[in-house]
Amino acid sequence: MPTRRTIPVLIGCCLLLVLAAVAPASAATPSDPAGIPRLTDDRGRTLTVRGWNVEDKTNRGDRALSAITEKHFRDMRAQGFNFARLLVFWDDLEPRRDQYSAAYLRKIERILDWAETYGIQVLIDSHQDVFGPAFGHRGIPEWATRTDGLPFSPHPDDWFSEYFEPAVQRAFSHLYEDEDLRHSQARMWRVLADRFEDHPAVLGYDLINEPMGELRAGEDLPTAARRIERDQLTPMYNRLADAVRSADDGNWVFVEPTPIVGEGLPTGLGRIMDPKVVYAPHFYNTAMEAGADYDPSAGWIESYEAAVTAYPKEQRIPVVVGEWGPLNNSLPNMGRFYREALASLSRYSSGWAGYVWCYGGGYCAVDERGLFRTNKEQTAAPYAAAVAGRVVAETYVPGSGTYRLVYRAHGRRGATEISLPPSASGRRIALDGPAWTDTRTVPAGRACTVRVLALPGSRITVTVSPRTPR
């Protein structure tokens, strides 16, 4: 648990993805080797999204979202990322009941316009931390916070523990159970979906961040989490998905379990009755969030992967991990953590958003100069952003810098697109099979998206290797 708590346009050798061409499809049909469906677009291409959360938790009102700039998206794209999870707050959108902020909606739209400019798909996340401003955080408005007079004490040194304060837990119960609050939350989502359904940068909607709930007497945390997920989150997600669909029938809806999934426990979520649902767990380890180094012998990544894949296999839905990344990323074992975490994520997910793209210390991806902080450069690796066919194998060997994609091309329209971050040596692209690309080399220090067209039904291998000096 955290304590931080398309129309391709050729530009030189590279492609800037215009997101209209990667609009979501009606269903996620291809499966990866783990047996979990993958995200697809409207041409049946298999999608991979990789990127970062973007946020402004500090500013509100007239200054809301002002910490997010065009530079965020330009810099992410320059490193090969194509995905952003944008944190928005209900308390800023609807500061007073039934009074929605037109200025806040315009600010969200401006951010989406920047994302579109740089070919980045956006997940709009209805974010909450410790419920909302009634408890000194962001999320659900104060007017929608009901505590029945139960006590709350802040924990400034461990804010995640504030979720277990009686007032906070009761507030979640009222949000899930009170008919008028259910209606208000659904209406909030209708407002967002109606405003942004046709924006080409929007991939989907994350219905609530890291939901929690109220423990009953004698209940341990795992038991409570499974009950909350089964009896409260599942019906809430079905209500909110219906609200989104009343305005938007094209984009994906993302649903999260409680953060307890980070302990390696399968979710208790039931079926979400929507044709385009994505499972969006977070990937945090309690010890590492408290400042400890990665302990490979503990088997945490293995237990997390086993737990987090059970639900999407059963429900036949894709996975996108919405947040991940430790605070103390420069500890001795963190290089190994990033290698093993990225390998694990690639086995079962359609992508991920690291926490968080900002310029500084702490969780920030890059420092004040825009350079990756220690070990986070490993997140910028080659990947197949869109595959016009069935993926047979995809591998990347960091030591050699060699990336390989093997796929069986289908007969539908569209090109396979491989995203390459900058490299010191440049890259060389080789094709095996009846396929064509106009990008055979990539200069040093340049990000590039390689576009491959192939004969339908053929088996194609794309190999990307470092350029050797002449």
XYZ file of C-alpha atoms in Angstrom:
470
model
C 0.000 0.000 0.000
C 1.330 3.405 -0.868
C 2.424 5.814 1.769
C 2.857 8.675 -0.782
C 1.035 8.562 -0.010
C -5.119 7.178 -35.778
C -3.902 8.467 -38.472
C -0.157 8.037 -38.620
C 1.744 11.194 -39.606
C 5.282 10.667 -40.865
C 7.825 13.038 -39.307
C 11.344 12.314 -40.496
C 11.960 8.673 -39.662
C 9.310 8.674 -36.973
C 5.567 8.583 -36.552
C 3.516 10.824 -34.342
C 0.384 8.848 -33.508
C -2.838 10.761 -33.959
C -5.194 9.082 -31.562
C -8.249 8.885 -33.770
C -6.594 5.848 -35.314
C -6.251 4.065 -32.005
C -9.780 4.582 -30.786
C -10.942 1.705 -28.580
C -12.617 -1.302 -30.102
C -15.866 -2.929 -29.077
C -14.120 -5.773 -27.277
C -10.698 -7.029 -26.289
C -10.331 -10.293 -28.174
C -6.628 -11.168 -28.528
C -5.053 -12.887 -25.541
C -1.485 -12.836 -24.348
C 0.382 -15.998 -23.308
C -1.078 -15.649 -19.794
C -4.562 -16.190 -21.225
C -5.689 -12.626 -20.479
C -7.348 -10.564 -23.232
C -5.519 -7.518 -24.560
C -6.672 -4.018 -25.338
C -7.578 -3.550 -28.992
C -8.424 -0.630 -31.236
C -11.181 -0.140 -33.800
C -9.165 -2.005 -36.445
C -8.555 -5.018 -34.255
C -4.945 -4.167 -33.501
C -3.517 -5.322 -30.187
C -2.525 -2.298 -28.096
C 0.123 -1.722 -25.460
C 0.063 1.466 -23.394
C 3.048 2.598 -21.330
C 3.411 5.876 -19.538
C 2.959 7.801 -16.325
C 0.472 9.405 -14.015
C 0.184 13.172 -14.327
C -1.234 15.104 -11.413
C -1.675 18.337 -9.510
C -2.708 17.509 -5.952
C -1.654 20.871 -4.557
C -3.638 23.461 -6.498
C -7.397 23.770 -6.508
C -10.090 26.230 -7.487
C -8.763 28.838 -9.923
C -5.312 27.226 -9.773
C -6.504 23.645 -10.261
C -4.381 21.529 -12.636
C -1.954 24.419 -13.202
C 1.062 22.239 -12.297
C 0.397 20.079 -15.399
C 1.892 21.630 -18.516
C 2.401 20.843 -22.175
C 6.012 19.989 -21.293
C 4.836 16.886 -19.419
C 3.421 15.366 -22.597
C 6.201 16.538 -24.888
C 8.834 15.046 -22.599
C 6.977 11.763 -22.084
C 6.572 11.319 -25.815
C 10.242 12.134 -26.380
C 11.062 9.066 -24.265
C 8.694 6.817 -26.223
C 5.718 6.779 -23.823
C 2.183 6.832 -25.235
C -0.042 6.840 -22.127
C -0.981 9.144 -19.251
C -3.295 8.595 -16.313
C -4.709 12.042 -15.553
C -5.831 12.650 -11.976
C -9.023 14.721 -11.699
C -10.888 15.518 -8.504
C -14.637 15.457 -7.909
C -14.244 18.210 -5.290
C -12.907 20.551 -8.002
C -15.443 19.467 -10.616
C -18.485 19.839 -8.321
C -17.455 22.001 -5.347
C -21.136 22.556 -4.479
C -23.866 20.018 -5.101
C -25.208 20.209 -8.675
C -22.863 23.083 -9.569
C -20.240 21.857 -12.019
C -17.199 23.967 -12.759
C -17.065 24.916 -16.443
C -13.551 26.281 -15.855
C -12.348 22.928 -14.508
C -13.772 21.093 -17.522
C -11.968 23.532 -19.828
C -8.699 22.874 -18.000
C -9.134 19.123 -18.424
C -9.830 19.668 -22.104
C -6.695 21.773 -22.521
C -4.629 18.939 -21.020
C -6.287 16.437 -23.350
C -5.458 18.696 -26.299
C -1.780 18.631 -25.309
C -1.927 14.847 -25.069
C -3.469 14.618 -28.535
C -0.742 16.857 -29.948
C 1.944 14.428 -28.761
C 0.116 11.188 -29.522
C -0.564 10.218 -25.905
C -3.700 8.345 -24.852
C -5.265 9.466 -21.584
C -7.081 7.627 -18.837
C -9.239 10.081 -16.863
C -8.951 8.998 -13.223
C -11.494 10.088 -10.595
C -8.926 10.297 -7.845
C -9.354 10.225 -4.093
C -6.862 10.030 -1.260
C -8.325 9.328 2.215
C -11.752 10.127 0.763
C -11.328 13.862 0.248
C -10.945 17.400 1.598
C -13.004 16.739 4.730
C -9.932 14.826 5.941
C -7.268 17.109 4.489
C -6.857 15.359 1.118
C -8.487 15.408 -2.342
C -11.360 13.538 -3.911
C -14.976 13.314 -2.820
C -16.429 16.774 -1.990
C -17.122 17.795 1.577
C -20.830 18.067 0.831
C -20.789 14.338 -0.055
C -18.883 13.330 3.119
C -21.002 11.825 5.919
C -19.340 10.555 9.068
C -22.206 10.177 11.568
C -20.042 12.148 13.975
C -17.392 9.455 14.247
C -13.864 10.590 15.139
C -10.950 11.317 12.844
C -7.325 11.879 13.825
C -4.721 12.764 11.190
C -1.540 10.691 10.860
C 0.927 13.049 9.153
C 3.768 10.497 9.241
C 1.688 7.696 7.718
C -1.293 9.148 5.912
C -2.421 5.807 4.465
C -3.335 4.715 7.998
C -5.948 7.488 7.999
C -8.094 5.190 5.865
C -8.714 3.198 9.042
C -10.035 6.149 11.037
C -13.730 5.583 11.918
C -14.952 8.769 10.216
C -13.221 7.912 6.941
C -14.513 4.371 6.915
C -18.068 5.513 7.587
C -17.811 8.083 4.786
C -17.064 5.274 2.320
C -20.064 3.296 3.553
C -22.353 6.257 2.924
C -20.880 6.809 -0.543
C -21.636 3.201 -1.462
C -25.024 2.901 0.227
C -26.818 6.289 0.297
C -29.118 6.636 -2.685
C -28.589 10.369 -3.143
C -24.786 10.014 -3.070
C -24.966 7.149 -5.542
C -26.975 9.419 -7.838
C -24.508 12.293 -7.432
C -21.479 10.136 -8.189
C -23.170 8.690 -11.274
C -24.159 12.156 -12.472
C -20.579 13.366 -12.035
C -19.428 10.587 -14.369
C -22.153 11.399 -16.890
C -20.889 14.992 -16.965
C -17.296 13.864 -17.637
C -18.228 11.231 -20.213
C -20.600 13.553 -22.045
C -17.939 16.264 -22.260
C -15.018 14.073 -23.354
C -16.505 11.070 -25.177
C -15.363 12.321 -28.577
C -11.984 13.689 -27.585
C -9.411 11.695 -29.590
C -6.954 11.543 -26.671
C -9.351 9.763 -24.303
C -8.787 6.032 -23.877
C -11.109 5.512 -20.916
C -12.286 6.342 -17.417
C -10.902 5.075 -14.083
C -14.063 5.120 -11.976
C -12.422 5.633 -8.559
C -8.840 5.522 -7.297
C -7.863 3.001 -4.595
C -11.324 2.509 -3.077
C -11.524 1.478 0.561
C -14.368 0.801 3.005
C -15.488 0.069 6.534
C -14.232 -2.902 8.540
C -16.747 -4.766 10.672
C -16.120 -5.877 14.232
C -13.908 -8.952 14.301
C -13.024 -8.734 10.610
C -9.413 -8.869 9.480
C -8.307 -6.654 6.620
C -8.206 -9.301 3.844
C -11.696 -10.527 4.731
C -13.045 -6.981 4.845
C -11.435 -6.098 1.525
C -12.960 -9.097 -0.228
C -16.404 -8.271 1.207
C -16.152 -4.579 0.270
C -15.107 -5.510 -3.260
C -17.881 -8.070 -3.644
C -20.796 -6.284 -1.961
C -20.050 -2.586 -2.439
C -17.517 -1.986 -5.209
C -19.047 -4.407 -7.723
C -22.508 -2.791 -7.662
C -20.934 0.679 -7.603
C -18.890 -0.091 -10.710
C -21.943 -1.413 -12.502
C -23.863 1.770 -11.630
C -21.031 4.024 -12.769
C -20.409 2.034 -15.953
C -24.096 2.485 -16.795
C -23.724 6.218 -16.146
C -20.732 6.425 -18.488
C -22.530 4.425 -21.173
C -25.475 6.826 -21.090
C -23.078 9.343 -22.663
C -20.180 7.341 -24.137
C -20.414 3.886 -25.658
C -16.913 3.798 -27.138
C -14.250 4.276 -24.480
C -13.104 1.793 -21.866
C -14.099 1.784 -18.196
C -11.348 0.885 -15.714
C -12.122 -0.673 -12.334
C -9.788 -1.014 -9.363
C -9.763 -3.406 -6.422
C -8.906 -2.143 -2.950
C -5.168 -1.496 -2.483
C -4.969 -4.724 -0.453
C -4.257 -6.520 -3.732
C -0.673 -5.329 -3.181
C -0.411 -7.917 -0.414
C -0.750 -10.666 -3.021
C -4.429 -11.357 -2.348
C -6.886 -11.989 -5.207
C -9.724 -9.503 -5.499
C -13.291 -10.219 -4.446
C -14.751 -8.158 -7.293
C -17.655 -9.717 -9.145
C -18.674 -9.327 -12.767
C -18.890 -5.827 -14.199
C -21.652 -5.995 -16.809
C -19.966 -3.888 -19.455
C -18.422 -5.016 -22.761
C -15.355 -2.790 -22.425
C -14.062 -3.087 -18.886
C -10.382 -3.094 -17.869
C -9.015 -4.371 -14.567
C -6.701 -1.664 -13.191
C -4.916 -2.735 -9.987
C -1.982 -0.889 -8.450
C 1.406 -2.452 -7.838
C 2.837 -1.367 -4.484
C 4.648 -3.287 -1.769
C 4.076 -2.322 1.876
C 7.683 -2.747 2.985
C 9.110 -0.852 0.027
C 6.590 1.969 0.501
C 7.809 2.233 4.094
C 11.369 2.755 2.837
C 12.764 -0.784 2.663
C 14.859 -2.083 -0.224
C 13.527 -4.720 -2.590
C 13.918 -8.235 -1.181
C 13.974 -10.741 -4.071
C 13.808 -13.692 -1.685
C 10.400 -12.595 -0.359
C 8.708 -13.604 -3.623
C 6.452 -10.554 -3.627
C 6.405 -9.986 -7.390
C 5.573 -13.641 -7.984
C 2.742 -13.676 -5.430
C 1.366 -10.387 -6.740
C 1.347 -11.650 -10.321
C -0.420 -14.860 -9.346
C -3.056 -12.955 -7.376
C -3.643 -10.132 -9.814
C -4.128 -12.373 -12.855
C -6.843 -14.587 -11.377
C -9.704 -12.108 -11.795
C -9.034 -10.975 -15.400
C -8.561 -14.592 -16.499
C -11.916 -15.505 -14.977
C -13.719 -12.442 -16.335
C -11.911 -12.384 -19.697
C -10.912 -8.713 -19.455
C -7.605 -6.897 -20.056
C -5.286 -5.548 -17.369
C -3.626 -2.138 -17.188
C -1.694 -1.401 -13.986
C -2.655 2.155 -13.035
C 0.146 2.995 -10.588
C 3.464 1.498 -9.633
C 7.012 2.447 -8.658
C 8.813 2.705 -5.309
C 9.713 5.893 -3.493
C 13.359 5.015 -2.743
C 14.372 3.951 -6.230
C 18.155 4.173 -5.705
C 18.553 1.545 -2.960
C 20.965 -1.325 -3.759
C 18.393 -3.838 -5.028
C 16.170 -1.400 -6.904
C 17.869 -1.999 -10.253
C 16.886 -5.640 -9.950
C 13.381 -4.642 -8.840
C 12.794 -2.609 -11.985
C 14.080 -5.422 -14.207
C 11.904 -8.031 -12.553
C 8.850 -5.792 -12.212
C 8.928 -4.765 -15.876
C 9.322 -8.392 -16.953
C 6.357 -9.373 -14.791
C 4.133 -6.552 -16.056
C 4.879 -7.501 -19.659
C 3.707 -11.071 -19.056
C 0.084 -10.263 -18.270
C -0.789 -6.602 -18.781
C -1.720 -4.415 -21.726
C 0.387 -1.717 -20.151
C 0.963 0.499 -17.146
C 1.296 4.013 -15.801
C 4.202 4.664 -13.454
C 3.826 7.027 -10.532
C 4.500 9.898 -11.305
C 5.761 12.134 -14.161
C 7.127 15.172 -12.368
C 10.413 17.034 -12.152
C 12.186 16.613 -8.824
C 12.687 14.032 -6.075
C 10.483 11.500 -4.311
C 8.305 9.568 -6.724
C 9.169 11.817 -9.681
C 10.221 9.989 -12.846
C 12.773 12.638 -13.777
C 14.830 15.277 -12.003
C 14.694 19.045 -12.399
C 16.732 18.774 -15.622
C 14.347 16.230 -17.125
C 16.790 13.312 -16.741
C 15.573 9.954 -15.479
C 16.192 9.385 -11.810
C 18.189 6.304 -10.801
C 16.832 3.052 -12.276
C 13.736 4.712 -13.764
C 15.416 4.855 -17.158
C 14.587 1.140 -17.390
C 10.939 2.074 -17.978
C 11.868 3.587 -21.365
C 12.209 0.443 -23.479
C 10.975 -0.669 -26.907
C 7.425 -2.032 -27.116
C 4.741 -2.751 -29.714
C 2.224 0.057 -29.280
C -0.101 -1.521 -31.865
C 0.112 -4.903 -33.589
C -1.948 -5.543 -36.716
C -2.278 -9.223 -36.010
C -1.793 -11.841 -33.317
C 1.295 -11.499 -31.152
C 3.296 -14.725 -31.080
C 6.252 -13.476 -29.031
C 7.713 -10.192 -27.843
C 11.089 -9.943 -26.111
C 13.533 -7.260 -25.092
C 17.029 -7.962 -23.768
C 18.286 -4.818 -22.007
C 21.889 -6.016 -21.910
C 22.162 -6.319 -25.677
C 19.587 -3.674 -26.501
C 17.822 -6.103 -28.845
C 14.036 -6.091 -29.224
C 12.106 -8.711 -31.170
C 8.432 -8.939 -32.112
C 6.932 -11.995 -33.809
C 3.331 -11.786 -34.987
C 0.864 -13.318 -37.437
C -0.510 -10.500 -39.601
C -4.270 -10.279 -40.012
C -6.189 -9.082 -43.049
C -7.692 -5.954 -41.529
C -6.467 -2.446 -42.188
C -3.736 -0.928 -40.121
C -0.032 -1.029 -39.540
C 1.983 -2.478 -36.699
C 3.643 0.320 -34.729
C 6.717 -0.209 -32.562
C 7.716 2.537 -30.151
C 11.453 3.027 -29.659
C 12.873 5.361 -27.000
C 16.106 7.236 -27.678
C 19.325 5.216 -27.583
C 22.954 6.267 -27.442
C 23.936 4.210 -30.509
C 20.853 4.515 -32.664
C 18.950 1.468 -33.921
C 18.684 -0.814 -36.917
C 15.417 -2.478 -37.944
C 15.302 -5.844 -39.753
C 12.216 -7.664 -41.061
C 11.747 -11.374 -41.718
C 8.687 -12.293 -43.774
C 6.619 -10.454 -46.410
C 6.587 -7.058 -44.689
C 7.701 -3.496 -45.406
C 8.811 -0.461 -43.441
C 10.235 2.871 -44.518
C 12.299 3.047 -41.308
C 15.435 0.928 -41.457
C 17.632 2.967 -39.131
C 17.028 5.379 -36.267
C 19.626 8.031 -35.394
C 21.226 8.125 -31.948
C 19.304 10.125 -29.347
C 16.033 9.973 -31.258
C 12.710 8.422 -30.242
C 10.847 6.815 -33.109
C 7.723 4.849 -33.917
C 8.416 2.284 -36.635
C 5.476 1.439 -38.888
C 5.348 -2.053 -40.457
C 2.931 -3.218 -43.156
C 2.638 -6.962 -43.806
C 0.959 -9.470 -46.111
C -2.194 -10.791 -44.365
C -1.772 -14.246 -42.890
C 2.011 -14.111 -42.883
C 4.323 -14.652 -39.952
C 6.468 -11.580 -39.404
C 9.527 -11.046 -37.237
C 10.709 -7.524 -36.484
C 14.150 -7.258 -34.906
C 15.486 -3.978 -33.528
C 19.155 -3.939 -32.598
C 21.752 -1.279 -31.779
C 23.412 0.410 -34.719
C 27.056 -0.516 -35.040
C 29.437 2.382 -35.723
C 30.871 2.575 -39.254
